[in-house]
Amino acid sequence: MLKFISQYPQPLSVSIMWYTPNCPDGGDWTKKGWWNLAPGESKVVHAADLDDVNRYWCYFAQAADGAFWAGDIARMVPPEKFEWCEWTSSTDATQIGYRLQDVGDADDFTITLTP
C-alpha cells in the first residue's frame, strides 16, 4: 500500500502515477488524483502490494498556500478528481511535475509531506 501523511500546516492535495503497461488510452503509466489531506491527516492512495506493481512510483502534492512537492516528470492533470493514462488530457488540464519514488522491494511505503 502507498500512504501519505501530511505534516504540513495547510491542507494539501496529492496525485500519484504508477506503471501500467499498455494503458488503454496510451502510454505505460496511470495517473490519479486528487486526495485531499488536512494537516496531520494520513490517507492510503493505493492499496496494492507495491513491489508487485513496480518498484517506481510517482507523486505530486500541492498545499493550499502554494507550496509543492514535485519532480521533473511532466504530465497534464485536471483540477477535478481523475484516473487517466499518462498521455490523456483535457482543455482544463495543467502541467505538473511528478517526483519519482523508488520503493525498492517494499510491499508498503509511506511518504510524509513536511514543510
Short mmCIF file of N, CA and C in Angstrom, two decimals:
data_model
loop_
_atom_site.label_atom_id
_atom_site.label_comp_id
_atom_site.label_asym_id
_atom_site.label_seq_id
_atom_site.Cartn_x
_atom_site.Cartn_y
_atom_site.Cartn_z
N MET A 1 0.83 -1.17 0.00
CA MET A 1 0.00 0.00 0.00
C MET A 1 0.88 1.24 0.00
N LEU A 2 0.39 2.27 -0.65
CA LEU A 2 1.08 3.57 -0.67
C LEU A 2 0.26 4.54 0.17
N LYS A 3 0.92 5.13 1.16
CA LYS A 3 0.24 6.01 2.11
C LYS A 3 0.96 7.35 2.19
N PHE A 4 0.17 8.41 2.32
CA PHE A 4 0.72 9.75 2.52
C PHE A 4 0.31 10.25 3.89
N ILE A 5 1.24 10.95 4.54
CA ILE A 5 0.97 11.61 5.81
C ILE A 5 1.31 13.09 5.61
N SER A 6 0.38 13.95 5.99
CA SER A 6 0.65 15.39 5.90
C SER A 6 1.09 15.92 7.26
N GLN A 7 2.30 16.44 7.29
CA GLN A 7 2.77 17.17 8.47
C GLN A 7 2.92 18.64 8.11
N TYR A 8 2.23 19.04 7.04
CA TYR A 8 2.27 20.42 6.59
C TYR A 8 1.14 21.19 7.28
N PRO A 9 1.33 22.47 7.61
CA PRO A 9 0.31 23.21 8.37
C PRO A 9 -0.90 23.67 7.56
N GLN A 10 -0.93 23.42 6.27
CA GLN A 10 -2.04 23.81 5.41
C GLN A 10 -2.64 22.57 4.75
N PRO A 11 -3.90 22.61 4.32
CA PRO A 11 -4.46 21.50 3.54
C PRO A 11 -3.65 21.30 2.26
N LEU A 12 -3.58 20.06 1.80
CA LEU A 12 -2.86 19.79 0.56
C LEU A 12 -3.55 18.70 -0.23
N SER A 13 -3.20 18.60 -1.52
CA SER A 13 -3.77 17.60 -2.43
C SER A 13 -2.64 16.80 -3.06
N VAL A 14 -2.90 15.50 -3.27
CA VAL A 14 -1.89 14.58 -3.79
C VAL A 14 -2.40 13.88 -5.04
N SER A 15 -1.49 13.70 -6.01
CA SER A 15 -1.74 12.89 -7.19
C SER A 15 -0.60 11.88 -7.30
N ILE A 16 -0.91 10.67 -7.80
CA ILE A 16 0.12 9.65 -7.98
C ILE A 16 0.10 9.14 -9.41
N MET A 17 1.17 8.45 -9.77
CA MET A 17 1.27 7.81 -11.07
C MET A 17 2.00 6.48 -10.88
N TRP A 18 1.49 5.40 -11.52
CA TRP A 18 2.10 4.09 -11.37
C TRP A 18 2.16 3.38 -12.72
N TYR A 19 3.08 2.44 -12.80
CA TYR A 19 3.35 1.69 -14.02
C TYR A 19 2.16 0.82 -14.40
N THR A 20 1.68 1.00 -15.62
CA THR A 20 0.55 0.25 -16.16
C THR A 20 0.87 -0.05 -17.62
N PRO A 21 1.60 -1.13 -17.92
CA PRO A 21 1.99 -1.39 -19.31
C PRO A 21 0.78 -1.40 -20.25
N ASN A 22 0.94 -0.72 -21.38
CA ASN A 22 -0.11 -0.66 -22.41
C ASN A 22 -1.42 -0.09 -21.87
N CYS A 23 -1.34 0.97 -21.13
CA CYS A 23 -2.54 1.65 -20.63
C CYS A 23 -3.46 1.92 -21.83
N PRO A 24 -4.75 1.64 -21.72
CA PRO A 24 -5.65 1.67 -22.88
C PRO A 24 -5.68 2.97 -23.68
N ASP A 25 -5.49 4.12 -23.01
CA ASP A 25 -5.53 5.39 -23.74
C ASP A 25 -4.15 5.91 -24.13
N GLY A 26 -3.13 5.09 -23.96
CA GLY A 26 -1.78 5.48 -24.38
C GLY A 26 -0.79 5.58 -23.25
N GLY A 27 0.41 5.12 -23.52
CA GLY A 27 1.47 5.17 -22.54
C GLY A 27 1.53 3.92 -21.69
N ASP A 28 2.43 3.94 -20.72
CA ASP A 28 2.63 2.79 -19.83
C ASP A 28 2.43 3.13 -18.36
N TRP A 29 1.78 4.25 -18.08
CA TRP A 29 1.56 4.67 -16.70
C TRP A 29 0.12 5.17 -16.55
N THR A 30 -0.42 5.03 -15.34
CA THR A 30 -1.72 5.59 -14.98
C THR A 30 -1.48 6.67 -13.94
N LYS A 31 -2.15 7.80 -14.11
CA LYS A 31 -2.07 8.90 -13.14
C LYS A 31 -3.46 9.07 -12.51
N LYS A 32 -3.48 9.40 -11.21
CA LYS A 32 -4.74 9.52 -10.49
C LYS A 32 -4.63 10.61 -9.43
N GLY A 33 -5.69 11.32 -9.21
CA GLY A 33 -5.73 12.33 -8.16
C GLY A 33 -7.17 12.78 -7.97
N TRP A 34 -7.48 13.48 -7.13
CA TRP A 34 -6.75 14.13 -6.08
C TRP A 34 -7.23 13.60 -4.73
N TRP A 35 -6.31 13.39 -3.83
CA TRP A 35 -6.63 13.07 -2.44
C TRP A 35 -6.33 14.33 -1.64
N ASN A 36 -7.29 14.76 -0.85
CA ASN A 36 -7.12 15.96 -0.03
C ASN A 36 -6.79 15.55 1.40
N LEU A 37 -5.73 16.13 1.93
CA LEU A 37 -5.29 15.84 3.29
C LEU A 37 -5.26 17.11 4.11
N ALA A 38 -5.87 17.05 5.28
CA ALA A 38 -5.78 18.14 6.25
C ALA A 38 -4.46 18.00 7.01
N PRO A 39 -4.00 19.05 7.67
CA PRO A 39 -2.79 18.93 8.48
C PRO A 39 -2.92 17.79 9.50
N GLY A 40 -1.91 16.91 9.54
CA GLY A 40 -1.90 15.78 10.45
C GLY A 40 -2.63 14.55 9.96
N GLU A 41 -3.31 14.64 8.82
CA GLU A 41 -4.09 13.52 8.30
C GLU A 41 -3.22 12.59 7.45
N SER A 42 -3.64 11.32 7.38
CA SER A 42 -2.97 10.36 6.50
C SER A 42 -4.02 9.67 5.65
N LYS A 43 -3.63 9.25 4.45
CA LYS A 43 -4.53 8.52 3.56
C LYS A 43 -3.75 7.49 2.76
N VAL A 44 -4.38 6.33 2.59
CA VAL A 44 -3.86 5.30 1.69
C VAL A 44 -4.37 5.65 0.30
N VAL A 45 -3.45 5.82 -0.66
CA VAL A 45 -3.85 6.22 -2.01
C VAL A 45 -3.78 5.06 -3.01
N HIS A 46 -3.14 3.98 -2.61
CA HIS A 46 -3.09 2.77 -3.45
C HIS A 46 -2.94 1.58 -2.51
N ALA A 47 -3.87 0.63 -2.62
CA ALA A 47 -3.91 -0.48 -1.67
C ALA A 47 -3.10 -1.69 -2.09
N ALA A 48 -2.57 -1.69 -3.30
CA ALA A 48 -1.85 -2.86 -3.81
C ALA A 48 -0.53 -3.11 -3.08
N ASP A 49 -0.04 -4.32 -3.20
CA ASP A 49 1.31 -4.68 -2.77
C ASP A 49 2.25 -3.97 -3.75
N LEU A 50 2.93 -2.92 -3.33
CA LEU A 50 3.63 -2.01 -4.23
C LEU A 50 4.65 -2.68 -5.13
N ASP A 51 5.51 -3.53 -4.58
CA ASP A 51 6.55 -4.11 -5.43
C ASP A 51 5.99 -5.12 -6.42
N ASP A 52 4.73 -5.57 -6.23
CA ASP A 52 4.09 -6.41 -7.24
C ASP A 52 3.69 -5.60 -8.47
N VAL A 53 3.49 -4.28 -8.29
CA VAL A 53 3.14 -3.39 -9.39
C VAL A 53 4.42 -2.91 -10.08
N ASN A 54 5.30 -2.30 -9.32
CA ASN A 54 6.56 -1.76 -9.84
C ASN A 54 7.32 -1.15 -8.67
N ARG A 55 8.63 -1.12 -8.74
CA ARG A 55 9.39 -0.51 -7.66
C ARG A 55 9.39 1.02 -7.74
N TYR A 56 9.00 1.57 -8.89
CA TYR A 56 8.98 3.03 -9.07
C TYR A 56 7.55 3.54 -9.10
N TRP A 57 7.30 4.55 -8.31
CA TRP A 57 6.02 5.23 -8.22
C TRP A 57 6.31 6.72 -8.34
N CYS A 58 5.31 7.50 -8.72
CA CYS A 58 5.48 8.94 -8.85
C CYS A 58 4.40 9.65 -8.06
N TYR A 59 4.73 10.84 -7.55
CA TYR A 59 3.74 11.63 -6.84
C TYR A 59 3.99 13.11 -7.00
N PHE A 60 2.92 13.87 -6.80
CA PHE A 60 2.96 15.32 -6.79
C PHE A 60 1.99 15.76 -5.70
N ALA A 61 2.37 16.74 -4.92
CA ALA A 61 1.48 17.30 -3.90
C ALA A 61 1.59 18.81 -3.92
N GLN A 62 0.45 19.45 -3.66
CA GLN A 62 0.43 20.91 -3.59
C GLN A 62 -0.45 21.35 -2.43
N ALA A 63 0.06 22.30 -1.65
CA ALA A 63 -0.66 22.81 -0.50
C ALA A 63 -1.49 24.03 -0.88
N ALA A 64 -2.46 24.35 -0.04
CA ALA A 64 -3.35 25.48 -0.27
C ALA A 64 -2.59 26.80 -0.36
N ASP A 65 -1.43 26.90 0.31
CA ASP A 65 -0.65 28.14 0.28
C ASP A 65 0.33 28.20 -0.88
N GLY A 66 0.29 27.20 -1.79
CA GLY A 66 1.16 27.21 -2.97
C GLY A 66 2.41 26.38 -2.85
N ALA A 67 2.74 25.89 -1.66
CA ALA A 67 3.91 25.01 -1.51
C ALA A 67 3.64 23.72 -2.29
N PHE A 68 4.71 23.09 -2.80
CA PHE A 68 4.52 21.86 -3.55
C PHE A 68 5.70 20.92 -3.39
N TRP A 69 5.44 19.64 -3.66
CA TRP A 69 6.43 18.57 -3.68
C TRP A 69 6.35 18.00 -5.09
N ALA A 70 7.40 18.22 -5.88
CA ALA A 70 7.33 17.90 -7.30
C ALA A 70 8.66 17.37 -7.81
N GLY A 71 8.63 16.92 -9.05
CA GLY A 71 9.82 16.43 -9.73
C GLY A 71 9.78 16.87 -11.18
N ASP A 72 10.53 16.16 -12.00
CA ASP A 72 10.68 16.60 -13.40
C ASP A 72 9.95 15.72 -14.42
N ILE A 73 9.00 14.89 -13.97
CA ILE A 73 8.24 14.04 -14.89
C ILE A 73 6.94 14.79 -15.21
N ALA A 74 6.94 15.54 -16.29
CA ALA A 74 5.83 16.43 -16.63
C ALA A 74 4.67 15.68 -17.26
N ARG A 75 3.49 15.89 -16.70
CA ARG A 75 2.24 15.33 -17.23
C ARG A 75 1.12 16.33 -17.00
N MET A 76 0.06 16.22 -17.81
CA MET A 76 -1.10 17.09 -17.70
C MET A 76 -2.14 16.43 -16.79
N VAL A 77 -2.73 17.24 -15.89
CA VAL A 77 -3.77 16.75 -14.98
C VAL A 77 -4.87 17.80 -14.87
N PRO A 78 -6.10 17.35 -14.62
CA PRO A 78 -7.20 18.30 -14.45
C PRO A 78 -7.33 18.75 -13.00
N PRO A 79 -8.13 19.78 -12.75
CA PRO A 79 -8.31 20.23 -11.37
C PRO A 79 -9.26 19.33 -10.57
N GLU A 80 -10.10 18.55 -11.24
CA GLU A 80 -11.05 17.67 -10.55
C GLU A 80 -10.47 16.27 -10.41
N LYS A 81 -11.15 15.42 -9.65
CA LYS A 81 -10.70 14.03 -9.49
C LYS A 81 -10.61 13.35 -10.84
N PHE A 82 -9.60 12.46 -11.00
CA PHE A 82 -9.37 11.79 -12.28
C PHE A 82 -8.63 10.49 -12.09
N GLU A 83 -8.69 9.64 -13.09
CA GLU A 83 -7.84 8.47 -13.24
C GLU A 83 -7.67 8.27 -14.73
N TRP A 84 -6.50 8.63 -15.24
CA TRP A 84 -6.21 8.66 -16.68
C TRP A 84 -4.91 7.94 -16.99
N CYS A 85 -4.79 7.48 -18.22
CA CYS A 85 -3.48 7.04 -18.73
C CYS A 85 -2.58 8.27 -18.80
N GLU A 86 -1.28 8.05 -18.83
CA GLU A 86 -0.34 9.16 -18.68
C GLU A 86 -0.46 10.26 -19.73
N TRP A 87 -0.85 9.97 -20.95
CA TRP A 87 -0.89 10.98 -22.01
C TRP A 87 -2.28 11.57 -22.22
N THR A 88 -3.28 11.11 -21.46
CA THR A 88 -4.63 11.66 -21.56
C THR A 88 -4.64 13.06 -20.95
N SER A 89 -5.42 13.96 -21.55
CA SER A 89 -5.51 15.33 -21.07
C SER A 89 -6.90 15.89 -21.36
N SER A 90 -7.11 17.13 -21.00
CA SER A 90 -8.36 17.83 -21.29
C SER A 90 -8.06 19.32 -21.43
N THR A 91 -9.06 20.09 -21.86
CA THR A 91 -8.83 21.52 -22.08
C THR A 91 -8.60 22.29 -20.78
N ASP A 92 -9.05 21.77 -19.64
CA ASP A 92 -8.83 22.47 -18.37
C ASP A 92 -7.63 21.92 -17.58
N ALA A 93 -6.87 21.01 -18.20
CA ALA A 93 -5.71 20.41 -17.53
C ALA A 93 -4.53 21.38 -17.48
N THR A 94 -3.69 21.19 -16.47
CA THR A 94 -2.45 21.94 -16.36
C THR A 94 -1.29 20.96 -16.17
N GLN A 95 -0.10 21.42 -16.45
CA GLN A 95 1.07 20.55 -16.33
C GLN A 95 1.61 20.60 -14.91
N ILE A 96 1.90 19.42 -14.38
CA ILE A 96 2.59 19.29 -13.09
C ILE A 96 3.85 18.46 -13.32
N GLY A 97 4.70 18.41 -12.33
CA GLY A 97 5.90 17.59 -12.40
C GLY A 97 5.88 16.53 -11.32
N TYR A 98 5.74 15.28 -11.72
CA TYR A 98 5.74 14.18 -10.75
C TYR A 98 7.15 13.90 -10.27
N ARG A 99 7.27 13.56 -9.00
CA ARG A 99 8.53 13.16 -8.38
C ARG A 99 8.60 11.63 -8.38
N LEU A 100 9.74 11.08 -8.80
CA LEU A 100 9.94 9.63 -8.83
C LEU A 100 10.32 9.14 -7.43
N GLN A 101 9.66 8.07 -7.00
CA GLN A 101 9.94 7.46 -5.70
C GLN A 101 10.26 5.99 -5.90
N ASP A 102 11.45 5.57 -5.50
CA ASP A 102 11.85 4.16 -5.56
C ASP A 102 11.44 3.51 -4.24
N VAL A 103 10.49 2.56 -4.31
CA VAL A 103 10.04 1.88 -3.09
C VAL A 103 10.81 0.58 -2.87
N GLY A 104 11.76 0.28 -3.77
CA GLY A 104 12.56 -0.93 -3.64
C GLY A 104 11.68 -2.17 -3.70
N ASP A 105 11.87 -3.09 -2.76
CA ASP A 105 11.05 -4.30 -2.74
C ASP A 105 9.99 -4.23 -1.63
N ALA A 106 9.64 -3.00 -1.21
CA ALA A 106 8.66 -2.83 -0.14
C ALA A 106 7.25 -3.14 -0.63
N ASP A 107 6.49 -3.83 0.21
CA ASP A 107 5.07 -4.06 -0.06
C ASP A 107 4.27 -2.81 0.27
N ASP A 108 4.70 -2.11 1.32
CA ASP A 108 4.04 -0.90 1.80
C ASP A 108 5.08 0.21 1.90
N PHE A 109 4.63 1.44 1.63
CA PHE A 109 5.56 2.58 1.68
C PHE A 109 4.78 3.80 2.12
N THR A 110 5.35 4.60 3.00
CA THR A 110 4.73 5.82 3.48
C THR A 110 5.58 7.02 3.09
N ILE A 111 4.92 8.04 2.54
CA ILE A 111 5.58 9.31 2.20
C ILE A 111 5.02 10.36 3.13
N THR A 112 5.89 11.01 3.87
CA THR A 112 5.49 12.07 4.79
C THR A 112 5.83 13.40 4.17
N LEU A 113 4.81 14.26 4.04
CA LEU A 113 4.99 15.58 3.45
C LEU A 113 5.18 16.59 4.58
N THR A 114 6.38 17.18 4.62
CA THR A 114 6.74 18.11 5.70
C THR A 114 7.11 19.47 5.12
N PRO A 115 7.07 20.49 5.96
CA PRO A 115 7.48 21.84 5.48
C PRO A 115 8.93 21.87 5.06
#
